[in-house]
């Protein structure tokens, strides 16, 4: 038998989205489309459609930790991402587990609010998130809404985005990818703040179509790139292409739209 080629392995720690466009389902589909074997640690289960969150229930913090520990003991995990983490106790448990795996790059997508506008993270979780988990990141990927909550002011244009990114990367002392997709305009511009430099990533903006799950898909695609050995900049560049194609080639049914997680690049 020919020797099996080694496929990179990545772990996602996130919530389950029943409509499968976001959350752990989006992460797995993205890993798979980009040739990475995905492992999962589920933090909570969300009953929802792209338009509305109906109910969320958490998994116990201990069970979240157990999922992560068994995986890190048994698989050659090359990169990790976090998505919806739900509560302060779950975040604290994850941080204490990952603190002993500092050599594995960690992408933190600080999910707080669904594209539908529904709250996903408990209010009292922010402090633990910022203090315990953010400093462990190889990359933090807030969208404009999340970034404005973190800096306490609204971000309405590119200069404000630059200022916000500088504040965030200095505050947590980690690289930050600030995603500008929610700024009205013809292009979706993201800014990477890393090593004292700012790098721009731009793509045409697709108006008014399936955006539920784009944040999860983008951060999962970056994580897949890091697992495969790409540099941070290369991983972001490929991920931006992937998510832009996934939006442009979205699926449409009668009343529901969803991201296409295997777009042609
Ligand atoms: O898109 C943010 C998000 C992340 N994770 C889960 C979700 C959602 C959005 O609804 O359900 C599990």
Coordinates of C-alpha atoms and ligand atoms in Angstrom, one line a residue:
X1 CA 0.0 0.0 0.0
X2 CA 1.3 3.5 -0.8
X3 CA 2.2 5.6 2.3
X4 CA -0.6 7.9 3.3
X5 CA 0.2 11.6 2.9
X6 CA 0.0 13.6 6.0
X7 CA -3.0 16.0 6.2
X8 CA -2.7 19.0 8.5
X9 CA -4.9 19.0 11.5
X10 CA -6.8 22.0 13.0
X11 CA -9.1 22.3 16.0
X12 CA -12.1 24.5 16.3
X13 CA -13.6 25.4 19.7
X14 CA -17.0 26.9 18.9
X15 CA -20.8 26.6 19.0
X16 CA -23.1 24.5 16.9
X17 CA -25.3 26.4 14.4
X18 CA -28.3 24.3 13.5
X19 CA -28.5 26.0 10.1
X20 CA -24.9 25.1 9.5
X21 CA -23.7 28.3 7.8
X22 CA -21.8 29.5 10.8
X23 CA -20.3 28.0 13.9
X24 CA -18.6 24.6 14.1
X25 CA -20.3 23.4 11.0
X26 CA -18.9 26.3 8.9
X27 CA -15.5 25.7 10.4
X28 CA -15.5 22.0 9.5
X29 CA -16.7 22.6 6.0
X30 CA -14.1 25.3 5.5
X31 CA -11.3 23.1 6.9
X32 CA -12.4 20.3 4.6
X33 CA -12.6 22.5 1.5
X34 CA -9.0 23.7 2.2
X35 CA -7.6 20.2 2.7
X36 CA -7.3 20.2 6.5
X37 CA -8.7 17.6 8.9
X38 CA -10.9 19.4 11.4
X39 CA -11.3 18.5 15.1
X40 CA -14.1 20.0 17.2
X41 CA -14.8 21.0 20.8
X42 CA -18.4 22.2 21.1
X43 CA -19.1 25.0 23.6
X44 CA -22.9 25.5 23.1
X45 CA -25.8 24.5 20.8
X46 CA -27.7 27.1 19.0
X47 CA -31.2 26.5 17.5
X48 CA -31.3 29.1 14.7
X49 CA -31.8 29.9 11.0
X50 CA -29.6 32.6 9.3
X51 CA -32.4 35.1 10.2
X52 CA -33.1 34.3 13.8
X53 CA -31.5 32.8 16.9
X54 CA -34.2 30.9 18.7
X55 CA -32.4 29.2 21.7
X56 CA -28.9 28.7 23.0
X57 CA -27.8 26.2 25.6
X58 CA -24.2 25.7 26.8
X59 CA -22.1 22.6 27.3
X60 CA -20.5 22.4 30.8
X61 CA -17.1 24.1 31.1
X62 CA -15.6 20.8 32.2
X63 CA -16.8 19.0 29.2
X64 CA -15.4 21.7 26.9
X65 CA -12.1 21.3 28.6
X66 CA -12.2 17.5 28.3
X67 CA -13.0 17.7 24.5
X68 CA -9.9 19.9 24.0
X69 CA -7.6 17.9 26.2
X70 CA -8.3 14.5 24.6
X71 CA -7.7 16.0 21.2
X72 CA -4.5 17.8 22.0
X73 CA -3.2 14.6 23.6
X74 CA -3.9 12.4 20.6
X75 CA -3.6 14.5 17.4
X76 CA -0.8 16.6 15.9
X77 CA -2.9 19.8 16.1
X78 CA -1.1 22.4 14.0
X79 CA -3.5 25.4 14.6
X80 CA -6.5 26.2 16.8
X81 CA -9.4 28.6 16.4
X82 CA -12.1 29.8 18.8
X83 CA -15.6 31.0 17.8
X84 CA -18.7 31.4 20.0
X85 CA -17.6 30.7 23.5
X86 CA -20.9 31.7 25.3
X87 CA -19.8 32.3 29.0
X88 CA -17.1 33.5 31.3
X89 CA -16.7 30.0 32.9
X90 CA -16.2 28.3 29.5
X91 CA -13.7 31.0 28.4
X92 CA -11.7 30.7 31.6
X93 CA -11.5 26.9 31.2
X94 CA -10.4 27.2 27.6
X95 CA -7.7 29.8 28.5
X96 CA -6.3 27.6 31.2
X97 CA -6.1 24.6 28.9
X98 CA -4.6 26.5 25.9
X99 CA -2.0 28.3 28.1
X100 CA 0.0 25.1 28.1
X101 CA 0.0 24.9 24.3
X102 CA 1.4 28.3 23.4
X103 CA 3.4 26.9 20.5
X104 CA 0.2 26.1 18.5
X105 CA -1.1 29.3 16.7
X106 CA -4.5 30.4 18.1
X107 CA -6.9 32.4 16.0
X108 CA -9.6 34.1 18.1
X109 CA -12.8 35.2 16.4
X110 CA -14.4 37.1 19.2
X111 CA -18.0 36.2 18.4
X112 CA -20.5 38.4 20.3
X113 CA -23.5 39.1 18.1
X114 CA -25.0 37.1 15.2
X115 CA -25.5 38.6 11.8
X116 CA -29.2 38.6 12.6
X117 CA -28.5 41.0 15.5
X118 CA -29.1 38.4 18.3
X119 CA -26.8 38.3 21.2
X120 CA -24.6 35.2 21.4
X121 CA -22.2 35.9 24.2
X122 CA -23.2 36.5 27.8
X123 CA -22.7 40.1 28.9
X124 CA -20.4 39.3 31.9
X125 CA -18.0 37.2 29.7
X126 CA -16.2 40.1 28.2
X127 CA -13.8 40.8 31.0
X128 CA -12.6 37.2 31.2
X129 CA -12.3 37.1 27.4
X130 CA -10.1 40.2 27.3
X131 CA -8.0 39.3 30.3
X132 CA -7.4 35.5 29.9
X133 CA -7.9 34.5 26.3
X134 CA -7.1 37.5 24.0
X135 CA -3.4 37.6 25.1
X136 CA -2.9 34.0 23.8
X137 CA -3.9 34.9 20.3
X138 CA -1.7 34.6 17.2
X139 CA -4.5 36.6 15.6
X140 CA -7.7 38.3 16.8
X141 CA -10.3 38.8 14.1
X142 CA -13.0 41.3 15.3
X143 CA -15.6 42.8 12.9
X144 CA -16.4 46.4 13.2
X145 CA -19.3 45.8 15.6
X146 CA -17.1 43.7 17.9
X147 CA -14.2 46.2 17.7
X148 CA -16.5 49.1 18.6
X149 CA -17.7 47.2 21.6
X150 CA -14.1 46.5 22.6
X151 CA -12.9 50.1 22.3
X152 CA -16.2 51.8 23.4
X153 CA -16.8 53.9 20.3
X154 CA -18.3 53.5 16.9
X155 CA -16.2 53.0 13.8
X156 CA -17.7 54.6 10.7
X157 CA -14.8 55.1 8.2
X158 CA -11.3 53.9 7.2
X159 CA -9.4 56.4 9.4
X160 CA -11.5 55.3 12.4
X161 CA -10.8 51.7 11.5
X162 CA -7.0 52.4 11.5
X163 CA -7.3 54.1 14.9
X164 CA -9.4 51.2 16.3
X165 CA -6.9 48.6 15.1
X166 CA -3.9 50.4 16.6
X167 CA -5.8 50.6 19.9
X168 CA -6.7 46.9 19.9
X169 CA -3.2 45.6 18.9
X170 CA -1.6 47.7 21.6
X171 CA -4.1 46.9 24.3
X172 CA -3.9 43.1 23.9
X173 CA -0.3 43.0 22.4
X174 CA -1.4 40.6 19.7
X175 CA -1.8 40.8 15.9
X176 CA -5.3 42.1 15.0
X177 CA -7.3 41.6 11.7
X178 CA -10.0 44.2 11.7
X179 CA -12.7 43.3 9.2
X180 CA -14.3 46.2 7.5
X181 CA -17.1 44.4 5.6
X182 CA -19.7 46.3 7.5
X183 CA -18.5 49.7 6.2
X184 CA -20.7 50.8 3.4
X185 CA -18.7 51.0 0.1
X186 CA -17.8 49.1 -3.0
X187 CA -15.0 47.1 -1.4
X188 CA -14.7 45.0 1.7
X189 CA -11.4 46.2 3.2
X190 CA -9.8 44.4 6.1
X191 CA -6.7 45.7 7.9
X192 CA -4.0 43.5 9.6
X193 CA -2.1 45.2 12.4
X194 CA 1.0 43.1 13.1
X195 CA 4.7 43.8 14.0
X196 CA 4.1 47.6 13.9
X197 CA 2.8 47.5 10.3
X198 CA -0.6 47.7 8.7
X199 CA -1.5 45.5 5.7
X200 CA -4.6 46.0 3.6
X201 CA -6.7 43.2 2.2
X202 CA -9.4 44.3 -0.2
X203 CA -12.1 42.5 -2.2
X204 CA -15.3 43.6 -4.0
X205 CA -18.2 44.0 -1.6
X206 CA -21.3 41.8 -2.4
X207 CA -24.4 43.7 -1.3
X208 CA -27.4 42.2 0.6
X209 CA -26.7 38.5 0.2
X210 CA -25.9 35.5 2.5
X211 CA -23.5 36.9 5.1
X212 CA -24.4 34.6 8.0
X213 CA -21.3 32.7 8.8
X214 CA -18.8 34.7 6.9
X215 CA -16.8 35.6 10.0
X216 CA -16.6 32.0 11.1
X217 CA -15.7 30.9 7.6
X218 CA -13.0 33.6 7.2
X219 CA -11.3 32.8 10.6
X220 CA -11.5 29.0 9.9
X221 CA -9.9 29.5 6.5
X222 CA -7.1 31.5 8.1
X223 CA -6.6 28.7 10.7
X224 CA -6.5 26.1 7.9
X225 CA -3.7 28.2 6.2
X226 CA -1.7 28.4 9.4
X227 CA -2.2 24.6 10.0
X228 CA -0.8 24.0 6.5
X229 CA 2.3 26.2 7.2
X230 CA 1.4 29.4 5.5
X231 CA 2.6 32.7 7.0
X232 CA -0.1 34.9 8.7
X233 CA -0.2 37.2 5.7
X234 CA -0.4 34.4 3.1
X235 CA -3.1 32.6 5.2
X236 CA -5.2 35.8 5.4
X237 CA -4.8 36.5 1.6
X238 CA -6.0 33.0 0.7
X239 CA -8.8 33.1 3.3
X240 CA -10.1 36.4 2.0
X241 CA -10.3 34.9 -1.5
X242 CA -12.1 31.9 -0.2
X243 CA -14.7 33.8 1.8
X244 CA -15.3 36.3 -1.1
X245 CA -16.0 33.3 -3.4
X246 CA -18.2 31.6 -0.8
X247 CA -20.3 34.8 -0.6
X248 CA -20.5 35.3 -4.3
X249 CA -21.4 31.7 -4.9
X250 CA -24.0 31.5 -2.1
X251 CA -26.9 29.0 -2.2
X252 CA -30.4 30.3 -2.4
X253 CA -33.7 28.4 -1.6
X254 CA -37.1 30.0 -1.4
X255 CA -36.7 32.1 1.7
X256 CA -33.2 31.1 2.9
X257 CA -29.8 32.0 1.7
X258 CA -26.6 30.2 2.9
X259 CA -22.9 30.5 2.2
X260 CA -21.4 28.1 -0.2
X261 CA -18.6 26.4 1.7
X262 CA -17.0 24.8 -1.3
X263 CA -16.7 27.7 -3.7
X264 CA -14.5 27.5 -6.8
X265 CA -11.5 29.7 -6.3
Ligands
LIG1 O1 -21.8 34.1 13.0 C1 -21.6 34.0 14.4 C2 -21.9 32.7 15.0 C3 -21.0 31.9 15.5 N1 -21.2 30.7 16.0 C4 -22.4 30.2 16.1 C5 -23.4 30.9 15.6 C6 -23.2 32.2 15.0 C7 -24.3 33.0 14.4 O2 -25.4 32.8 14.5 O3 -24.6 30.4 15.7 C8 -22.6 28.9 16.7

